[in-house]
């Protein structure tokens, strides 16, 4: 009897393709069987595969760029197990290593099918994969080729566009073609039919050409194809183009058309004009002889058809001698092959100006700049040239280069900030000192310009000053601030003057700037000192005049006293007392003025670390009598800044003046309360003295820190205390501020720099 039992294990292993039989024991998914073909492809032994997790056999390579492949497979297997439905992965990127251990990315499509038992439960998972690496890489190469093609199209100097289908839909276009179509951006044309972009070409042959190439796959080339295009004024005009339509064939099918176009309208019109107005060569000769420039007409073989009088004069030949001349006789760097190519090219398109060396009859060489154009005379092509002697221009250019080089050498040697700008005020050059000042390279500064370094509120004025000077060709001078490389704005005195080429054309503006920040500060200090001096003189004159007058009057009164006995009288004693009081006032004023003069002369007192709390405590002891008389409650909380860096005697004077003022100018309507507090900022230690005294009217605050200014006369005072406090603090680099309200009180804040 024949054994008909089927060996499913053997049959499965012999299956074609890459197949795995998996146990549905997530997350391991143990391999129960593997096809021979997959085993061979993975280069493993069956014993090392069967019975192991699929993810142990086909591990994830962490070093691979595409190491996320296995995690995608795991999700697919789990999804098929959960849903009991087939699961397909169209693309899996999985890395494999070769014999040398190098990791290679490979691509697969995968299909997982669950096998259900009679109870409807998943008994097996059949996982089949197909290596599609070749197809994926072919697609990638196609995409790369298309990307390279698009880059070539964009960078090409001629107008190129790519269209698809019989509707001639624009898919890709470069900048020259956009300009030719009169469009500013690619967004205006991409994805649109040519007839939408250029409605006027719908009835012209150009559109039919593109459709024919799409249908037949046959390329088309045409020279001087007439096409009507919109001019700048919106009207149709006849133009001429050398065109090329090349079919784009992919997988044997025409998928698009590459359009290439060169506008040769000007050449065609020039040739037509010569043909229309020059029946024969003699007409050209007549025209050439009237020209102020050398005119040269050449044949295709390199012989001269004609040289006008100016050309003969420039080369040193007679008309008879010129009949035997050829191009190599006058062009010192003539190349026969290059001439032939240039001749042919000139018949099709405009040739840019070229430089070469011409040779006179006496052998002298001189540089020329040549304008070239193709002409059709008598039915034959010619090359028309207008050479201009640029010897002087070359000398001028070289002299200018040398001059600029000398200028830059001198400019870099000066400590001043030296600059040069173009006539439109853009940066041409800045010297080494300027570059070091702004802290960027010459190239970066030329790109950003000075607007990034001037304060916003000064930029408009500075730009207007320079622009107006350039417009009127005048010298200018101005002061402005500019940000130094360390972020500090420095004051500069800038002066500039127009510079010209030898031919009178404006070269631009050249100027320099010096840092006047310290001078500005000195001037400001001098102004403040002068103001204080004026105030001092006025005050001294005013305050000294009164006691002197009093003494003088009292003396006169005393002299009029009739007898010695009268000196002992009550009236005389009263006069003497008044005289004594005036003398004391005079003495006190002189002492105050002496203190002020000393303070003016003090630029910097030696600063030391001072215990603020101790200074306050000593001052309070000195003012204890006044505090008791005012029945004042004084609160001190200065633990935030235990030490102040300041002059010891000046710190005591500051605290004394602020506290004594708070005690003197108390309000009779309420008990006096004084608070002393200290806080710390990144730059300062801030001492605050707050009271609930009389306060000061806001309109008089500008006079608060001036000499001999008093706002309350019911108590004794000299009027210089706050002035001296302000000077002491400012001399040390600090400042003082006040907040006050009449009838409420005042807060003085003194900022001591760290």
XYZ file of C-alpha atoms in Angstrom:
754
model
C 0.000 0.000 0.000
C 1.330 3.409 -0.967
C 1.815 5.895 1.878
C -0.115 8.994 0.815
C 0.682 11.018 3.953
C 1.716 14.527 2.895
C 4.979 15.859 4.355
C 3.865 19.471 4.760
C 7.231 20.473 6.285
C 9.077 19.256 3.175
C 6.515 20.809 0.861
C 6.710 24.186 2.650
C 10.494 24.271 2.512
C 10.391 23.583 -1.222
C 8.013 26.460 -1.891
C 9.397 29.051 -4.316
C 10.019 32.525 -2.960
C 10.961 33.842 0.463
C 8.503 32.318 2.924
C 8.439 31.847 6.709
C 5.985 29.815 8.804
C 5.688 31.572 12.169
C 4.182 30.560 15.468
C 1.726 33.262 16.651
C 3.492 33.614 20.004
C 3.944 37.377 20.056
C 6.247 39.046 20.628
C 8.788 36.284 19.745
C 7.050 34.923 16.607
C 9.095 31.712 16.552
C 10.110 30.404 13.104
C 8.560 26.930 12.526
C 9.715 26.551 8.914
C 11.617 28.476 6.255
C 11.661 28.068 2.474
C 14.845 26.882 0.793
C 15.079 30.017 -1.294
C 14.900 32.383 1.721
C 17.370 30.175 3.607
C 19.811 30.429 0.697
C 19.284 34.176 0.374
C 19.922 34.778 4.093
C 23.028 32.516 4.003
C 22.090 30.678 7.225
C 21.658 27.082 8.395
C 18.183 25.698 8.895
C 19.136 24.485 12.336
C 20.085 28.035 13.360
C 16.783 29.422 12.098
C 13.945 27.040 12.986
C 12.865 27.353 16.605
C 14.190 30.890 17.034
C 12.444 34.255 17.047
C 12.235 35.882 13.652
C 13.826 38.992 15.211
C 16.777 36.987 16.533
C 17.396 35.448 13.120
C 16.938 38.721 11.297
C 18.184 41.227 13.899
C 18.039 44.968 13.747
C 21.385 46.651 12.945
C 21.631 49.737 15.162
C 24.473 51.195 13.067
C 22.385 51.169 9.893
C 20.767 54.359 8.722
C 17.511 52.523 8.097
C 17.401 50.430 11.256
C 13.671 51.015 11.800
C 12.749 48.158 9.420
C 12.256 45.344 11.985
C 10.061 47.482 14.212
C 7.742 48.014 11.240
C 7.604 44.249 10.605
C 6.800 43.568 14.256
C 3.842 45.928 14.128
C 2.563 44.244 10.952
C 2.769 40.733 12.456
C 1.028 41.829 15.624
C -1.716 43.552 13.625
C -2.375 40.420 11.520
C -2.474 38.302 14.701
C -4.892 40.721 16.337
C -7.250 41.244 13.371
C -6.919 37.672 11.938
C -6.689 39.337 8.547
C -3.919 39.350 5.933
C -1.498 42.245 6.303
C 0.610 43.751 3.498
C 3.644 46.009 3.731
C 4.361 47.578 0.361
C 7.853 48.730 1.329
C 10.181 47.699 4.133
C 13.701 49.093 4.423
C 15.875 46.405 6.073
C 19.641 46.432 6.462
C 21.817 43.385 5.754
C 25.543 42.900 6.296
C 27.824 41.251 3.768
C 30.754 38.905 4.438
C 32.993 41.860 5.346
C 30.429 43.159 7.829
C 29.427 46.203 5.763
C 25.779 47.184 6.189
C 23.703 47.543 3.042
C 20.172 48.875 2.847
C 17.740 46.538 1.061
C 14.061 46.969 0.288
C 11.271 44.390 0.534
C 7.556 44.035 0.098
C 5.944 41.680 2.599
C 2.656 39.783 3.031
C 1.448 38.099 6.203
C -1.496 35.657 6.113
C -2.967 34.135 9.289
C -3.933 30.430 9.205
C -6.995 29.785 11.382
C -7.916 26.478 13.078
C -11.417 25.085 13.321
C -12.082 27.256 16.369
C -11.259 30.396 14.397
C -8.031 31.033 16.287
C -4.758 31.884 14.566
C -2.680 28.704 14.468
C 0.112 29.895 12.131
C 1.297 32.991 10.342
C 2.627 32.582 6.815
C 4.993 35.481 6.075
C 6.155 35.972 2.477
C 8.671 38.613 1.352
C 9.900 39.799 -2.022
C 13.213 41.587 -2.577
C 12.361 44.794 -4.495
C 15.717 46.490 -3.926
C 16.433 46.653 -7.662
C 13.094 48.335 -8.427
C 13.487 50.826 -5.569
C 17.017 51.715 -6.596
C 15.931 52.087 -10.210
C 13.218 54.482 -9.062
C 15.719 56.363 -6.865
C 18.133 56.681 -9.787
C 15.299 57.974 -11.952
C 14.432 60.546 -9.311
C 18.092 61.525 -8.984
C 18.398 61.817 -12.763
C 15.320 63.977 -12.894
C 16.671 66.135 -10.060
C 19.991 66.529 -11.867
C 18.124 67.339 -15.052
C 16.122 70.033 -13.273
C 19.333 71.498 -11.835
C 20.897 71.571 -15.290
C 17.779 73.223 -16.689
C 17.773 75.874 -13.963
C 21.452 76.694 -14.410
C 21.444 76.680 -18.206
C 22.149 80.104 -19.780
C 19.516 79.538 -22.465
C 15.736 79.409 -22.077
C 14.514 75.852 -21.274
C 11.185 74.421 -20.160
C 9.745 70.906 -19.776
C 6.128 70.184 -20.744
C 3.952 67.086 -20.374
C 1.167 65.699 -22.527
C -0.669 66.917 -25.603
C -2.065 69.784 -23.548
C 1.544 71.036 -23.270
C 1.431 71.507 -19.485
C 4.499 73.273 -18.093
C 6.216 71.096 -15.479
C 9.634 72.739 -15.158
C 11.064 76.071 -16.300
C 14.283 78.018 -15.810
C 14.849 81.718 -15.238
C 15.819 82.671 -18.850
C 12.605 81.054 -20.123
C 10.562 82.921 -17.484
C 12.064 86.187 -18.698
C 11.341 85.224 -22.306
C 7.698 84.545 -21.402
C 7.471 87.825 -19.480
C 6.834 86.136 -16.127
C 8.375 86.976 -12.762
C 8.076 83.669 -10.862
C 7.743 79.972 -11.697
C 4.517 79.850 -9.643
C 2.814 81.839 -12.418
C 3.313 79.054 -14.983
C 3.948 75.672 -13.334
C 1.093 73.205 -13.734
C -0.580 75.352 -16.394
C -1.061 74.709 -20.104
C 1.134 76.744 -22.420
C -1.971 78.228 -24.016
C -3.099 79.456 -20.557
C 0.221 81.153 -19.912
C 0.502 82.589 -23.446
C -3.005 82.761 -24.950
C -1.669 84.429 -28.095
C 0.346 81.313 -29.114
C -2.745 79.121 -29.386
C -3.047 79.682 -33.131
C 0.693 79.758 -33.836
C 2.915 76.991 -35.147
C 4.941 76.764 -31.935
C 2.168 74.911 -30.090
C 1.563 72.482 -32.949
C 5.291 71.702 -33.043
C 5.268 70.667 -29.378
C 2.181 68.472 -29.860
C 3.699 66.818 -32.935
C 6.893 65.940 -31.062
C 4.780 64.440 -28.240
C 2.796 62.315 -30.700
C 5.648 61.183 -32.978
C 8.639 61.176 -30.637
C 10.605 62.943 -33.392
C 12.722 65.924 -32.366
C 12.334 69.268 -34.115
C 14.853 72.035 -34.626
C 14.274 75.334 -36.318
C 16.264 78.501 -36.830
C 14.729 81.957 -36.777
C 11.231 80.596 -36.284
C 8.831 83.574 -36.397
C 6.627 83.814 -33.315
C 4.423 86.698 -32.237
C 4.987 87.628 -28.610
C 3.657 90.342 -26.322
C 5.921 93.384 -26.119
C 6.446 95.549 -23.034
C 3.551 97.761 -24.090
C 1.209 94.759 -24.273
C 1.010 94.566 -28.081
C 1.944 91.582 -30.258
C 5.227 91.927 -32.125
C 7.058 89.628 -34.509
C 10.101 87.984 -32.930
C 12.439 85.229 -34.082
C 13.791 82.249 -32.188
C 16.151 79.354 -32.733
C 14.113 76.544 -31.197
C 14.650 72.907 -30.306
C 11.974 70.423 -29.213
C 13.393 67.178 -27.823
C 11.102 64.332 -26.715
C 11.657 63.012 -23.190
C 11.382 59.220 -23.483
C 10.938 57.082 -20.364
C 10.401 53.319 -20.555
C 9.917 53.615 -24.306
C 7.151 56.205 -24.016
C 7.215 59.934 -24.747
C 6.454 61.469 -21.371
C 7.324 65.059 -22.140
C 9.039 67.559 -24.386
C 12.105 69.653 -23.595
C 11.762 73.111 -25.146
C 14.911 75.150 -25.808
C 14.709 78.637 -27.297
C 17.207 81.365 -28.139
C 15.902 84.803 -29.002
C 17.662 85.849 -32.228
C 15.299 88.671 -33.041
C 17.968 91.347 -32.893
C 20.322 89.417 -35.176
C 17.528 88.736 -37.628
C 16.404 92.334 -37.605
C 19.996 93.552 -38.022
C 20.507 91.247 -40.958
C 17.151 92.172 -42.460
C 17.981 95.830 -42.056
C 21.330 95.390 -43.830
C 19.661 93.379 -46.575
C 16.907 95.936 -46.998
C 19.183 99.001 -46.981
C 22.366 97.557 -48.558
C 21.718 96.000 -51.918
C 25.393 95.526 -52.546
C 28.656 95.778 -50.703
C 29.198 99.352 -51.927
C 26.324 100.526 -49.788
C 27.999 99.032 -46.762
C 31.258 100.691 -47.782
C 29.511 104.021 -48.023
C 28.044 103.570 -44.563
C 31.349 102.384 -43.118
C 33.282 105.348 -44.493
C 30.935 107.717 -42.705
C 31.484 106.010 -39.351
C 33.695 107.498 -36.657
C 34.823 104.043 -35.529
C 36.871 101.412 -37.395
C 34.555 99.111 -39.391
C 35.857 95.719 -40.525
C 33.958 93.270 -42.728
C 35.303 89.705 -42.979
C 34.513 86.735 -45.166
C 34.175 83.180 -43.927
C 37.668 82.278 -45.235
C 39.305 84.945 -43.091
C 39.870 87.504 -45.842
C 38.711 91.113 -45.535
C 35.736 92.241 -47.583
C 36.297 95.810 -46.491
C 38.164 98.012 -43.990
C 36.938 101.588 -43.708
C 39.237 104.596 -43.491
C 39.274 104.554 -39.670
C 40.294 100.883 -39.647
C 43.097 101.468 -42.168
C 44.332 104.448 -40.161
C 44.331 102.451 -36.915
C 46.282 99.550 -38.491
C 48.663 101.724 -40.546
C 47.834 100.263 -43.982
C 46.830 101.842 -47.284
C 43.703 100.766 -49.121
C 45.844 98.945 -51.710
C 47.864 97.114 -49.074
C 44.697 96.065 -47.304
C 43.513 94.116 -50.363
C 46.036 91.371 -49.596
C 45.476 91.303 -45.844
C 43.862 88.479 -43.917
C 42.586 88.280 -40.348
C 45.787 86.604 -39.009
C 47.792 89.616 -40.272
C 46.045 92.013 -37.864
C 44.846 89.734 -35.027
C 47.914 88.830 -32.953
C 46.175 85.944 -31.162
C 44.179 84.617 -34.128
C 42.971 81.014 -33.951
C 41.605 79.637 -37.208
C 39.288 77.079 -35.592
C 38.037 79.599 -33.060
C 37.424 82.129 -35.846
C 35.357 79.605 -37.803
C 33.227 78.830 -34.770
C 32.783 82.522 -33.981
C 31.842 83.259 -37.589
C 29.182 80.537 -37.605
C 27.829 81.525 -34.195
C 27.510 85.166 -35.208
C 25.171 84.184 -38.029
C 22.750 82.728 -35.470
C 22.911 84.927 -32.380
C 24.346 88.042 -30.803
C 27.980 87.718 -29.761
C 29.143 89.421 -26.560
C 32.031 91.859 -26.848
C 35.443 90.183 -26.927
C 38.939 91.459 -26.180
C 41.924 90.653 -28.370
C 45.258 92.162 -29.508
C 45.555 93.890 -32.873
C 48.846 94.345 -34.689
C 49.786 97.428 -36.694
C 51.822 97.352 -39.870
C 54.929 98.355 -37.875
C 54.456 95.364 -35.580
C 53.119 97.361 -32.617
C 50.459 95.542 -30.592
C 47.514 97.275 -28.952
C 44.471 95.941 -27.061
C 40.995 96.259 -28.609
C 37.431 95.514 -27.559
C 35.475 94.125 -30.497
C 31.715 94.149 -31.109
C 30.715 91.373 -33.551
C 27.622 90.601 -35.617
C 26.741 88.343 -38.517
C 25.635 90.056 -41.758
C 24.240 88.746 -45.010
C 25.518 90.854 -47.901
C 24.987 89.874 -51.509
C 23.480 86.628 -50.315
C 26.690 85.605 -48.511
C 27.412 85.568 -44.771
C 29.943 88.030 -43.392
C 31.326 88.857 -39.988
C 31.049 92.524 -39.093
C 33.431 93.873 -36.415
C 33.811 97.246 -34.705
C 37.142 97.265 -32.824
C 37.841 100.012 -30.293
C 41.357 100.769 -29.080
C 41.259 100.319 -25.283
C 44.923 101.134 -24.622
C 44.057 104.212 -22.588
C 41.239 102.390 -20.863
C 43.640 99.596 -19.877
C 46.147 102.130 -18.568
C 43.410 103.928 -16.701
C 42.143 100.652 -15.195
C 45.637 99.664 -14.118
C 46.311 103.132 -12.716
C 43.013 102.976 -10.846
C 43.912 99.564 -9.450
C 47.306 100.820 -8.319
C 45.738 103.961 -6.895
C 43.175 101.959 -4.941
C 45.908 99.634 -3.688
C 47.996 102.590 -2.467
C 44.902 104.128 -0.909
C 44.111 100.925 0.964
C 47.693 100.555 2.191
C 47.642 104.115 3.540
C 44.133 103.707 4.914
C 45.065 100.527 6.785
C 48.036 102.337 8.319
C 45.937 105.123 9.832
C 44.255 104.714 13.253
C 41.168 106.569 12.012
C 38.124 104.749 10.635
C 38.441 105.168 6.840
C 35.697 104.202 4.394
C 34.607 104.564 0.788
C 31.105 104.170 -0.646
C 29.650 103.809 -4.117
C 27.531 106.624 -5.579
C 24.427 104.797 -4.285
C 25.940 104.928 -0.741
C 26.586 101.161 -0.555
C 29.895 100.123 1.014
C 32.920 99.956 -1.300
C 35.727 99.668 1.257
C 36.541 100.083 4.947
C 40.033 100.023 6.434
C 41.546 97.735 9.043
C 40.730 100.089 11.944
C 37.071 100.184 10.836
C 36.854 96.372 10.641
C 38.382 96.053 14.110
C 35.940 98.679 15.450
C 32.774 96.887 14.265
C 34.232 93.409 14.888
C 33.208 91.803 11.571
C 34.940 91.116 8.268
C 35.006 93.591 5.399
C 32.740 91.285 3.381
C 30.161 90.964 6.173
C 30.111 94.715 6.819
C 29.714 95.423 3.081
C 26.697 93.097 3.084
C 24.949 94.463 6.185
C 25.920 98.140 5.730
C 26.052 100.666 8.528
C 22.342 100.538 9.365
C 22.929 97.560 11.697
C 25.465 99.536 13.756
C 23.769 102.936 14.171
C 21.070 103.643 16.787
C 17.655 103.505 15.150
C 16.855 107.075 16.127
C 19.995 108.398 14.377
C 19.979 106.208 11.256
C 17.530 108.267 9.190
C 19.409 111.518 9.838
C 22.796 109.951 9.015
C 21.520 108.334 5.819
C 19.820 111.549 4.732
C 22.994 113.561 5.362
C 25.125 111.198 3.250
C 22.530 110.893 0.468
C 22.108 114.663 0.238
C 25.883 115.162 0.122
C 26.212 112.622 -2.712
C 23.345 114.246 -4.609
C 24.816 117.747 -4.330
C 28.483 116.583 -4.612
C 29.426 118.468 -1.448
C 31.672 117.806 1.526
C 29.818 116.858 4.680
C 30.577 116.467 8.360
C 28.405 115.035 11.110
C 28.512 113.503 14.568
C 26.759 110.197 15.154
C 26.941 107.171 17.390
C 28.045 103.726 16.197
C 28.105 100.353 17.943
C 31.589 99.051 18.654
C 32.378 95.321 18.573
C 31.971 95.149 22.392
C 28.393 96.480 22.108
C 29.129 100.020 23.368
C 27.849 102.917 21.260
C 30.679 105.385 20.642
C 30.444 108.950 19.342
C 32.168 109.462 15.968
C 32.991 112.628 14.035
C 32.629 111.589 10.386
C 33.688 113.656 7.384
C 33.414 112.754 3.727
C 34.089 114.235 0.320
C 33.240 113.236 -3.274
C 35.873 111.388 -5.312
C 35.969 111.425 -9.100
C 37.472 109.439 -11.961
C 39.838 111.358 -14.269
C 36.997 111.665 -16.805
C 34.894 113.549 -14.247
C 32.567 110.663 -13.453
C 31.716 110.258 -9.773
C 33.671 107.426 -8.116
C 31.843 107.671 -4.815
C 32.518 109.206 -1.427
C 35.641 108.749 0.664
C 35.799 109.751 4.277
C 37.070 109.056 7.747
C 35.760 109.110 11.283
C 37.397 109.583 14.661
C 36.157 108.450 18.052
C 35.169 111.575 20.019
C 33.388 109.797 22.858
C 35.870 110.870 25.515
C 35.901 114.407 24.130
C 32.094 114.480 24.287
C 32.178 113.273 27.873
C 34.819 115.880 28.754
C 32.746 118.610 27.116
C 29.638 117.482 28.977
C 31.600 117.500 32.233
C 32.960 120.937 31.410
C 29.446 122.213 30.704
C 28.253 120.859 34.037
C 31.194 122.432 35.837
C 30.638 125.738 34.090
C 26.961 125.635 35.001
C 27.872 124.885 38.589
C 30.445 127.672 38.517
C 27.882 130.140 37.198
C 25.502 129.043 39.902
C 28.288 129.291 42.468
C 29.252 132.815 41.430
C 25.648 133.971 41.433
C 24.914 132.381 44.794
C 28.091 133.606 46.400
C 27.384 137.093 45.143
C 23.840 136.953 46.463
C 24.525 135.305 49.827
C 27.638 137.304 50.676
C 26.092 140.619 49.703
C 23.422 140.470 52.394
C 25.658 139.895 55.468
C 28.195 142.424 54.240
C 25.467 145.008 53.758
C 24.136 144.220 57.202
C 27.545 144.637 58.795
C 28.046 147.902 56.936
C 24.699 149.251 58.086
C 25.279 148.169 61.642
C 28.666 149.864 61.698
C 27.142 153.111 60.490
C 24.524 152.863 63.179
C 27.194 152.215 65.788
C 29.252 155.170 64.647
C 26.313 157.408 65.147
C 26.172 156.399 68.810
C 26.884 159.689 70.761
C 29.057 158.553 73.719
C 31.043 155.751 75.241
C 28.384 155.204 77.846
C 25.986 154.512 75.038
C 28.053 151.501 73.962
C 26.763 149.736 77.009
C 23.211 150.507 76.175
C 20.701 147.871 75.162
C 20.483 149.324 71.654
C 24.237 149.055 71.083
C 24.335 145.530 72.449
C 21.514 144.586 70.093
C 23.435 146.060 67.148
C 26.562 144.180 68.134
C 24.622 140.933 68.376
C 23.195 141.474 64.918
C 26.695 142.190 63.596
C 27.927 138.977 65.180
C 25.091 137.023 63.558
C 25.930 138.479 60.144
C 29.590 137.599 60.564
C 28.628 134.028 61.491
C 26.426 133.784 58.396
C 29.272 135.113 56.324
C 31.666 132.560 57.860
C 29.228 129.702 57.274
C 28.743 130.702 53.637
C 32.490 130.855 53.108
C 32.839 127.371 54.684
C 30.104 125.958 52.461
C 31.704 127.459 49.381
C 35.034 125.977 50.426
C 33.424 122.525 50.685
C 31.881 122.912 47.250
C 35.186 123.936 45.672
C 36.898 120.923 47.253
C 34.125 118.646 45.972
C 34.419 120.044 42.438
C 38.120 119.231 42.437
C 37.584 115.658 43.643
C 37.323 113.340 40.662
C 37.712 110.061 42.511
C 37.917 109.469 46.225
C 39.566 106.227 47.302
C 36.863 103.576 47.603
C 36.882 100.872 50.291
C 34.520 98.233 51.646
C 32.402 99.955 54.336
C 29.962 98.390 56.802
C 26.777 100.265 55.911
C 24.978 99.392 59.164
C 27.856 100.806 61.261
C 27.845 104.093 59.317
C 24.074 104.454 59.826
C 24.421 103.634 63.529
C 27.118 106.321 64.040
C 25.095 108.935 62.142
C 22.006 108.153 64.236
C 24.078 108.676 67.403
C 25.211 112.083 66.091
C 21.596 112.994 65.293
C 20.096 111.577 68.497
C 19.176 114.998 69.853
C 17.364 115.981 66.646
C 15.660 112.547 66.493
C 14.457 112.910 70.072
C 13.253 116.465 69.437
C 11.312 115.272 66.356
C 10.059 112.199 68.245
C 10.992 110.264 65.086
C 10.740 106.507 64.666
C 13.670 105.282 62.538
C 13.648 101.779 60.980
C 16.870 100.319 59.504
C 16.901 97.177 57.303
C 20.128 96.988 55.274
C 21.116 93.331 55.647
C 20.746 92.823 51.875
C 23.942 94.824 51.285
C 26.103 94.627 54.390
C 29.026 96.452 52.758
C 29.156 99.380 50.320
C 32.170 100.141 48.150
C 32.548 103.912 48.479
C 34.605 106.674 50.055
C 34.295 106.321 53.856
C 33.854 110.035 54.650
C 31.597 110.575 51.643
C 29.315 107.670 52.587
C 28.909 109.174 56.064
C 28.124 112.565 54.498
C 25.493 111.007 52.197
C 23.746 109.189 55.055
C 24.013 112.229 57.358
C 22.481 114.650 54.842
C 19.587 112.371 53.923
C 18.744 111.544 57.556
C 19.119 115.109 58.854
C 16.875 116.390 56.039
C 14.234 113.802 56.937
C 14.347 114.985 60.589
C 14.330 118.725 59.751
C 11.544 118.668 57.159
C 9.025 116.635 59.154
C 5.306 117.288 59.003
C 3.660 118.899 62.067
C 0.507 116.897 61.318
C 1.814 113.400 62.057
C 4.482 111.470 63.873
C 7.665 111.223 61.836
C 8.631 107.817 60.499
C 11.898 107.219 58.606
C 12.863 103.959 56.873
C 16.348 103.055 55.656
C 16.520 100.033 53.321
C 19.074 98.571 50.920
C 18.682 96.322 47.864
C 21.053 94.858 45.284
C 20.847 95.031 41.466
C 23.335 93.604 38.936
C 25.105 96.985 38.791
C 24.345 98.797 42.037
C 23.770 98.635 45.772
C 20.693 100.842 46.251
C 20.182 102.700 49.571
C 16.621 104.044 50.056
C 15.680 106.687 52.665
C 11.897 107.132 52.963
C 10.041 109.614 55.203
C 6.463 110.814 55.685
C 7.482 114.460 56.003
C 6.547 117.625 54.128
C 7.494 116.402 50.642
C 8.172 118.661 47.661
C 5.949 119.935 44.881
C 6.617 117.979 41.626
C 7.086 121.157 39.591
C 10.175 122.125 41.614
C 12.092 118.839 41.411
C 14.454 120.145 38.706
C 15.862 122.585 41.315
C 16.208 120.031 44.107
C 19.899 119.238 43.655
C 21.134 122.767 42.830
C 23.350 124.836 45.155
C 21.811 126.996 47.889
C 18.265 126.006 46.901
C 15.855 125.564 49.816
C 12.135 124.815 49.634
C 11.278 125.263 53.344
C 12.561 128.303 55.294
C 11.079 127.517 58.706
C 14.196 125.529 59.684
C 17.850 126.404 59.476
C 19.830 125.108 56.483
C 22.479 126.055 53.924
C 20.880 124.629 50.764
C 23.983 122.725 49.619
C 23.521 119.319 51.275
C 21.681 117.540 48.438
C 23.893 119.232 45.862
C 26.980 117.789 47.549
C 25.364 114.342 47.921
C 24.618 114.250 44.179
C 28.189 115.303 43.314
C 29.752 112.701 45.604
C 27.656 109.891 44.156
C 28.093 110.914 40.521
C 31.870 111.359 40.955
C 31.971 107.684 41.978
C 29.934 106.566 38.955
C 26.604 106.310 40.759
C 23.373 108.275 40.706
C 20.584 109.564 42.968
C 16.835 109.578 42.359
C 13.890 110.982 44.318
C 10.174 110.284 44.517
C 8.214 112.906 46.444
C 4.726 114.287 46.923
C 3.898 117.465 48.778
C 2.157 116.696 52.091
C 2.907 112.932 51.805
C 6.663 112.439 52.017
C 9.775 111.598 50.010
C 11.975 108.644 49.043
C 15.607 109.189 48.064
C 17.440 106.313 46.341
C 21.223 106.376 46.121
C 22.845 103.975 43.597
C 26.368 102.899 44.633
C 28.189 101.020 41.824
C 29.620 97.592 42.699
